[in-house]
Amino acid sequence: MPATPSQQGVDDVSERTQQNRSEGQSPATKAGRRLAAQLAAQKAAEAKRRRQAWAGGLAGVAVVAVLITVFVLVGGGDDKPANQADSTPSASASAPAPGEAAAPPAPQLPAGADPALGSKPTVEAGKGELKKLAVTPVIKGTGPAVQKGQTITTNYVGVFYKDGKEFDSSWKAGQPATFAIGVGQVIPGWDQGLVGVTVGSRVQLDIPGELAYGNDEAAAGGRPTGPLRFVVDVLAAQ
């Protein structure tokens, strides 16, 4: 028996429903999946933009770090303020060469003194037989005369009168000698020979053994015996 129009409509709906069910999807499900796919695509695009932004930011930081490092190494390494002196000691300073003794400091000279007093004198041997004290001016000082009982400051070189061999020197010690004069603190030849000498003078003292340490080596206790020659610079007296 042929179907009625109303029955035909029911059959059409039933056929479409069965077809949709056979495909495993409903219209609502298809729309939902399309929406989900669109959201996923948007999230993926947004995540990609964030990654690109992070990568660009890190690259910029790296470039800035490199520029700062180059500036420090090249631009700031060797520059000094204009008013700052180099504190590194110079290799050409007054340090002695290996195996060479350091030069003693120059003595402090009295005002107006001859600059020659700043250098150690060369002392030669005497001639002939020395019988009495001899005081020979070498440089005449312009200061006051040394008086008995004063404390004087001197540089000196002492040699044997006969051969000129040096046995003592304040220059070698690097420091002048200071002592009272005319009161027995030094040998008689000094006490007698230096009183009256003006400050700033250099004098040569030829002293016989009896006015020095004697002529007997056994009694001298290792001190130089016989006639002696001294060249003495009088630097101060007070």
Tab-separated table of N, CA, C and O in Angstrom, residues 104-109 117 152-156 169-179 190 232-236:
chain	number	residue	atom	x	y	z
A	104	PRO	N	125.252	55.828	48.079
A	104	PRO	CA	124.786	56.454	49.311
A	104	PRO	C	124.076	57.760	49.013
A	104	PRO	O	124.360	58.415	48.003
A	105	PRO	N	123.149	58.178	49.864
A	105	PRO	CA	122.443	59.434	49.622
A	105	PRO	C	123.397	60.622	49.699
A	105	PRO	O	124.377	60.612	50.446
A	106	ALA	N	123.118	61.652	48.918
A	106	ALA	CA	123.948	62.851	48.940
A	106	ALA	C	123.784	63.560	50.275
A	106	ALA	O	122.686	63.620	50.839
A	107	PRO	N	124.882	64.090	50.841
A	107	PRO	CA	124.781	64.759	52.140
A	107	PRO	C	124.034	66.081	52.022
A	107	PRO	O	124.003	66.706	50.966
A	108	GLN	N	123.451	66.501	53.140
A	108	GLN	CA	122.784	67.799	53.175
A	108	GLN	C	123.839	68.861	53.442
A	108	GLN	O	124.480	68.871	54.489
A	109	LEU	N	124.024	69.749	52.496
A	109	LEU	CA	125.089	70.746	52.582
A	109	LEU	C	124.576	72.020	53.245
A	109	LEU	O	123.396	72.367	53.136
A	117	LEU	N	131.340	69.570	47.911
A	117	LEU	CA	131.186	68.838	49.171
A	117	LEU	C	130.168	67.708	49.052
A	117	LEU	O	130.090	66.852	49.935
A	152	ILE	N	129.900	68.825	66.047
A	152	ILE	CA	130.035	69.075	64.618
A	152	ILE	C	129.596	67.834	63.830
A	152	ILE	O	129.617	66.713	64.337
A	153	THR	N	129.185	68.089	62.601
A	153	THR	CA	128.790	67.029	61.674
A	153	THR	C	129.760	67.048	60.510
A	153	THR	O	129.980	68.115	59.904
A	154	THR	N	130.327	65.884	60.214
A	154	THR	CA	131.364	65.834	59.179
A	154	THR	C	131.198	64.622	58.273
A	154	THR	O	130.631	63.608	58.659
A	155	ASN	N	131.710	64.765	57.056
A	155	ASN	CA	132.013	63.630	56.182
A	155	ASN	C	133.528	63.525	56.103
A	155	ASN	O	134.225	64.560	56.096
A	156	TYR	N	134.044	62.312	56.013
A	156	TYR	CA	135.509	62.175	56.022
A	156	TYR	C	135.935	60.918	55.270
A	156	TYR	O	135.163	59.973	55.083
A	169	SER	N	135.699	55.488	56.106
A	169	SER	CA	135.031	56.556	55.367
A	169	SER	C	133.573	56.639	55.780
A	169	SER	O	132.875	55.615	55.823
A	170	SER	N	133.139	57.855	56.084
A	170	SER	CA	131.705	58.047	56.353
A	170	SER	C	130.899	57.927	55.067
A	170	SER	O	129.707	57.615	55.099
A	171	TRP	N	131.515	58.178	53.917
A	171	TRP	CA	130.831	58.052	52.632
A	171	TRP	C	130.417	56.606	52.388
A	171	TRP	O	129.354	56.341	51.828
A	172	LYS	N	131.273	55.694	52.791
A	172	LYS	CA	130.954	54.276	52.614
A	172	LYS	C	129.780	53.870	53.487
A	172	LYS	O	128.934	53.074	53.090
A	173	ALA	N	129.720	54.430	54.695
A	173	ALA	CA	128.603	54.143	55.599
A	173	ALA	C	127.317	54.817	55.135
A	173	ALA	O	126.220	54.398	55.507
A	174	GLY	N	127.450	55.886	54.319
A	174	GLY	CA	126.271	56.577	53.808
A	174	GLY	C	125.656	57.544	54.785
A	174	GLY	O	124.521	57.981	54.604
A	175	GLN	N	126.410	57.902	55.851
A	175	GLN	CA	125.867	58.827	56.845
A	175	GLN	C	127.005	59.623	57.479
A	175	GLN	O	128.027	59.045	57.870
A	176	PRO	N	126.875	60.958	57.569
A	176	PRO	CA	127.925	61.767	58.203
A	176	PRO	C	128.118	61.385	59.669
A	176	PRO	O	127.234	60.803	60.310
A	177	ALA	N	129.292	61.723	60.201
A	177	ALA	CA	129.617	61.457	61.608
A	177	ALA	C	129.415	62.726	62.421
A	177	ALA	O	129.810	63.820	61.999
A	178	THR	N	128.791	62.579	63.600
A	178	THR	CA	128.533	63.716	64.484
A	178	THR	C	129.181	63.444	65.844
A	178	THR	O	129.004	62.361	66.415
A	179	PHE	N	129.906	64.427	66.372
A	179	PHE	CA	130.616	64.241	67.646
A	179	PHE	C	130.998	65.611	68.210
A	179	PHE	O	131.018	66.619	67.490
A	190	TRP	N	142.319	65.293	65.401
A	190	TRP	CA	141.032	65.911	65.029
A	190	TRP	C	140.704	67.048	65.999
A	190	TRP	O	140.268	68.118	65.574
A	232	VAL	N	138.446	65.969	55.567
A	232	VAL	CA	137.241	66.143	56.362
A	232	VAL	C	136.424	67.306	55.817
A	232	VAL	O	136.969	68.398	55.575
A	233	ASP	N	135.104	67.090	55.625
A	233	ASP	CA	134.158	68.148	55.264
A	233	ASP	C	133.374	68.526	56.508
A	233	ASP	O	132.726	67.668	57.140
A	234	VAL	N	133.416	69.800	56.902
A	234	VAL	CA	132.670	70.267	58.070
A	234	VAL	C	131.317	70.772	57.576
A	234	VAL	O	131.232	71.828	56.910
A	235	LEU	N	130.252	70.038	57.886
A	235	LEU	CA	128.918	70.347	57.373
A	235	LEU	C	128.071	71.180	58.335
A	235	LEU	O	127.171	71.916	57.913
A	236	ALA	N	128.337	71.089	59.642
A	236	ALA	CA	127.538	71.835	60.622
A	236	ALA	C	128.296	71.891	61.943
A	236	ALA	O	129.134	71.027	62.237
